């Protein structure tokens, strides 16, 4: 498996560059995505979060995590990019919620036992892997 991605604002992996170099600006952008407040209700219509153990793949800056934490018993939120995980960790500190762990980890190799959660949630992280490794994306999922 190769990890020699080229990052930069003009590279094919510009989102990777944004995630690493502009995480705070990205947070400002995505903070308004669910301005009508529909996401939590949609998640709750599929799965009752109260008391659940939740793993979030590609948690980014913790935008969705902050919706999950007040309801779940525990949320483990991971992101591949250290800068994004740091923004989420800062939000965790401000939230004073002890049931939230935010850390850097690859979605393909989560640092948790395979059967540890009631719900696993993911937004874009698997798509990003496919886009970043377009010519060989399948080998990056066969790990």
XYZ file of C-alpha atoms in Angstrom:
143
model
C 0.000 0.000 0.000
C 1.356 3.387 -0.956
C 0.731 6.505 1.099
C 2.638 8.941 -1.091
C -0.174 11.429 -1.536
C 0.661 14.817 -2.988
C -1.018 17.547 -0.987
C -1.628 21.150 -1.914
C -4.400 23.549 -2.902
C -3.957 22.622 -6.584
C -3.368 18.884 -6.163
C -5.928 16.166 -6.899
C -5.968 15.651 -3.134
C -6.865 19.233 -2.287
C -9.320 18.082 0.369
C -6.491 16.303 2.149
C -4.615 19.602 2.085
C -7.654 21.445 3.449
C -8.068 18.879 6.237
C -4.426 19.175 7.278
C -3.677 22.843 6.650
C -7.062 24.553 7.022
C -8.931 22.522 9.641
C -10.209 25.585 11.514
C -11.523 27.163 8.307
C -13.124 23.841 7.373
C -14.870 23.810 10.762
C -16.389 27.229 10.008
C -17.632 25.886 6.667
C -19.246 22.690 7.944
C -20.677 24.299 11.070
C -23.556 25.577 8.911
C -24.263 22.398 6.939
C -27.175 21.347 9.117
C -28.523 24.823 9.854
C -32.079 23.465 10.004
C -31.146 20.823 12.579
C -32.322 17.777 10.623
C -29.306 15.501 10.992
C -29.810 14.377 14.584
C -33.489 13.616 13.982
C -32.548 11.593 10.898
C -29.978 9.588 12.854
C -32.405 9.071 15.731
C -35.069 7.825 13.304
C -32.689 5.023 12.313
C -31.074 4.291 15.667
C -31.884 5.360 19.248
C -28.704 6.953 20.572
C -29.655 7.046 24.260
C -27.139 4.939 26.171
C -25.413 3.671 23.011
C -21.741 2.962 22.447
C -20.874 4.815 19.203
C -17.811 4.740 16.957
C -17.460 7.554 14.449
C -15.173 7.001 11.458
C -13.723 10.148 9.884
C -15.141 12.400 12.595
C -13.317 15.428 11.250
C -13.727 18.458 13.480
C -16.418 16.761 15.566
C -19.442 18.462 14.041
C -21.570 15.295 14.108
C -19.862 14.071 17.267
C -21.239 17.029 19.205
C -24.750 15.899 18.258
C -24.114 12.333 19.424
C -22.313 12.957 22.719
C -25.221 14.323 24.810
C -27.276 11.214 24.024
C -24.799 8.338 23.772
C -23.138 6.601 26.686
C -19.765 6.740 24.905
C -18.524 8.137 21.588
C -15.157 7.233 20.098
C -14.494 9.734 17.303
C -11.474 9.270 15.033
C -10.085 11.137 12.049
C -7.110 10.376 9.810
C -5.898 13.965 9.859
C -4.212 15.171 13.034
C -5.303 18.795 12.508
C -8.967 17.773 12.253
C -8.707 15.522 15.307
C -7.120 18.417 17.214
C -10.059 20.718 16.418
C -12.420 17.982 17.637
C -10.332 17.446 20.785
C -10.531 21.177 21.527
C -14.324 21.054 21.139
C -14.364 18.066 23.496
C -12.446 20.033 26.126
C -14.890 22.933 25.829
C -17.888 20.597 26.062
C -16.806 19.078 29.367
C -18.331 15.760 28.263
C -16.373 12.833 29.722
C -18.036 10.287 27.407
C -16.202 11.474 24.291
C -12.794 10.354 23.057
C -11.368 12.125 20.012
C -8.105 10.968 18.444
C -6.211 10.507 15.214
C -6.716 7.124 13.546
C -7.126 5.665 10.076
C -10.696 4.470 9.394
C -9.249 1.304 7.907
C -7.415 0.479 11.152
C -9.484 1.698 14.073
C -7.738 1.296 17.460
C -10.714 -0.501 19.005
C -11.874 -4.110 19.329
C -13.988 -5.256 16.396
C -17.142 -5.690 18.484
C -17.292 -2.688 20.806
C -20.124 -0.453 19.616
C -23.848 -0.412 19.113
C -23.552 2.033 16.218
C -20.823 2.892 13.735
C -21.250 6.116 11.806
C -19.276 7.581 8.903
C -19.756 10.490 6.538
C -17.083 10.982 3.886
C -13.947 9.182 5.039
C -14.341 6.044 2.918
C -15.206 8.116 -0.153
C -12.112 10.244 0.434
C -9.896 7.140 0.487
C -11.368 6.057 -2.840
C -10.812 9.529 -4.335
C -7.277 9.920 -2.976
C -6.225 6.516 -4.318
C -8.390 6.525 -7.429
C -6.254 4.194 -9.536
C -5.887 1.589 -6.779
C -8.692 2.324 -4.341
C -9.735 -1.309 -3.858
C -6.376 -2.355 -2.420
C -6.783 0.342 0.237
C -9.971 -1.278 1.470
C -8.653 -4.846 1.386
C -6.578 -4.464 4.493
